[in-house]
Amino acid sequence: MSNEYKNILVAIDLSEDSRKVLLQAKEIAARNQHAKLSVVHTLEPLGFAYGGDIPMDLTSIQDQLDSHARTRLKELLEGIDIPEENQHVLVGMPDTETHRLANEQNIDLIVVGSNGRHGFQLLLGSVSSGVLHGAPCDVLAVRVGKKS
Amino acid sequence: MSNEYKNILVAIDLSEDSRKVLLQAKEIAARNQHAKLSVVHTLEPLGFAYGGDIPMDLTSIQDQLDSHARTRLKELLEGIDIPEENQHVLVGMPDTETHRLANEQNIDLIVVGSNGRHGFQLLLGSVSSGVLHGAPCDVLAVRVGKKS
């Protein structure tokens, strides 16, 4: 029996700290016989934040946000070899989408960031404590934002 | 720069599930150039649970609980090579003691169990969600109790 991780998903909020989480995940993948590495960023739907009752079409704004997120993701992934098809930018609730993706893709380790100070409540913005609750697999919280 | 884990602490509640957490931690230590592996179990002080106001000496009972915990720990550690001096049975609040030990020993990864269903609230009994909050280092939650 081997407990090596074969399929690792990094859930990030695209902040500067995300880079540290990605690099840590990259090293872990390398130590696990080069496990498959995927990354997910989940955009919360625009309408949701306003109760879904806005008298205008938000589609084009959502598209712009999506495009902006993909550009930012590319920057953060510099030097980290994750094929395009393993880069997921989703729209929805971050926890739910991350769990759904983890189930769909048979992920065995989810990597997230934690600032350590206020626990997972403030965990890299949108990647909240909920990623831990109900996760279908192991979850690694990488400590970010510490003085070193 | 290497982000390998050099000093891993496993926090367990001595339940059956603890064995799975220990085995996972053992494999992770092996993959990280045989990082140092330590284990901690924290007994909550007897008096604490009763408000500290019991008209009898609980010392001998606490000693018995301590001894029982060490015996149980030995059973769980069968085939897992952790030197006696790295086996810690402490008395106090599990979260606080685990963090204190992690700081003292320059731990870079704490490994705990998570049942995944109710998140870390029910995480291996005494090893509560608090271990994650305020942890001085990375925290890995190993999924236990899943059907597989």
PDB file of C-alpha atoms in Angstrom, chain B residues 24-79:
ATOM      1  CA  GLN B  24       0.407   8.743   6.425  1.00  0.00           C
ATOM      2  CA  ALA B  25       2.823  10.931   8.408  1.00  0.00           C
ATOM      3  CA  LYS B  26       5.438   8.176   8.322  1.00  0.00           C
ATOM      4  CA  GLU B  27       5.275   8.054   4.531  1.00  0.00           C
ATOM      5  CA  ILE B  28       5.491  11.829   4.284  1.00  0.00           C
ATOM      6  CA  ALA B  29       8.547  11.839   6.543  1.00  0.00           C
ATOM      7  CA  ALA B  30      10.156   9.199   4.320  1.00  0.00           C
ATOM      8  CA  ARG B  31       9.497  11.285   1.208  1.00  0.00           C
ATOM      9  CA  ASN B  32      11.086  14.330   2.842  1.00  0.00           C
ATOM     10  CA  GLN B  33      14.553  12.827   3.191  1.00  0.00           C
ATOM     11  CA  HIS B  34      13.458  11.080   6.348  1.00  0.00           C
ATOM     12  CA  ALA B  35      12.365  14.085   8.295  1.00  0.00           C
ATOM     13  CA  LYS B  36      12.298  13.820  12.056  1.00  0.00           C
ATOM     14  CA  LEU B  37       8.931  12.475  13.196  1.00  0.00           C
ATOM     15  CA  SER B  38       7.386  13.246  16.584  1.00  0.00           C
ATOM     16  CA  VAL B  39       3.999  12.432  18.030  1.00  0.00           C
ATOM     17  CA  VAL B  40       1.901  14.214  20.628  1.00  0.00           C
ATOM     18  CA  HIS B  41      -1.184  13.252  22.549  1.00  0.00           C
ATOM     19  CA  THR B  42      -2.634  15.787  24.946  1.00  0.00           C
ATOM     20  CA  LEU B  43      -4.725  14.717  27.921  1.00  0.00           C
ATOM     21  CA  GLU B  44      -7.099  17.372  29.164  1.00  0.00           C
ATOM     22  CA  PRO B  45      -6.530  17.908  32.880  1.00  0.00           C
ATOM     23  CA  LEU B  46      -9.098  16.068  34.949  1.00  0.00           C
ATOM     24  CA  GLY B  47      -9.853  18.967  37.244  1.00  0.00           C
ATOM     25  CA  PHE B  48     -10.499  21.256  34.310  1.00  0.00           C
ATOM     26  CA  ALA B  49     -13.534  19.325  33.142  1.00  0.00           C
ATOM     27  CA  TYR B  50     -15.134  19.711  36.560  1.00  0.00           C
ATOM     28  CA  GLY B  51     -14.312  23.341  37.066  1.00  0.00           C
ATOM     29  CA  GLY B  52     -11.208  22.547  39.078  1.00  0.00           C
ATOM     30  CA  ASP B  53     -13.233  22.371  42.258  1.00  0.00           C
ATOM     31  CA  ILE B  54     -13.249  18.742  43.269  1.00  0.00           C
ATOM     32  CA  PRO B  55     -12.678  17.908  46.931  1.00  0.00           C
ATOM     33  CA  MET B  56     -10.221  15.095  46.293  1.00  0.00           C
ATOM     34  CA  ASP B  57      -6.734  14.541  45.029  1.00  0.00           C
ATOM     35  CA  LEU B  58      -6.891  13.610  41.369  1.00  0.00           C
ATOM     36  CA  THR B  59      -3.145  13.207  40.971  1.00  0.00           C
ATOM     37  CA  SER B  60      -3.124   9.421  41.066  1.00  0.00           C
ATOM     38  CA  ILE B  61      -6.012   9.194  38.622  1.00  0.00           C
ATOM     39  CA  GLN B  62      -4.220  11.625  36.296  1.00  0.00           C
ATOM     40  CA  ASP B  63      -1.104   9.460  36.593  1.00  0.00           C
ATOM     41  CA  GLN B  64      -3.108   6.388  35.659  1.00  0.00           C
ATOM     42  CA  LEU B  65      -4.580   8.163  32.637  1.00  0.00           C
ATOM     43  CA  ASP B  66      -1.117   9.238  31.600  1.00  0.00           C
ATOM     44  CA  SER B  67       0.201   5.696  31.922  1.00  0.00           C
ATOM     45  CA  HIS B  68      -2.771   4.317  29.997  1.00  0.00           C
ATOM     46  CA  ALA B  69      -2.187   6.860  27.226  1.00  0.00           C
ATOM     47  CA  ARG B  70       1.483   5.882  26.920  1.00  0.00           C
ATOM     48  CA  THR B  71       0.567   2.200  26.633  1.00  0.00           C
ATOM     49  CA  ARG B  72      -2.030   2.937  23.965  1.00  0.00           C
ATOM     50  CA  LEU B  73       0.457   5.142  22.107  1.00  0.00           C
ATOM     51  CA  LYS B  74       2.995   2.291  22.031  1.00  0.00           C
ATOM     52  CA  GLU B  75       0.373  -0.003  20.465  1.00  0.00           C
ATOM     53  CA  LEU B  76      -0.462   2.557  17.796  1.00  0.00           C
ATOM     54  CA  LEU B  77       3.222   3.102  17.026  1.00  0.00           C
ATOM     55  CA  GLU B  78       3.921  -0.550  16.235  1.00  0.00           C
ATOM     56  CA  GLY B  79       6.143  -0.662  13.157  1.00  0.00           C
TER      57      GLY B  79
END
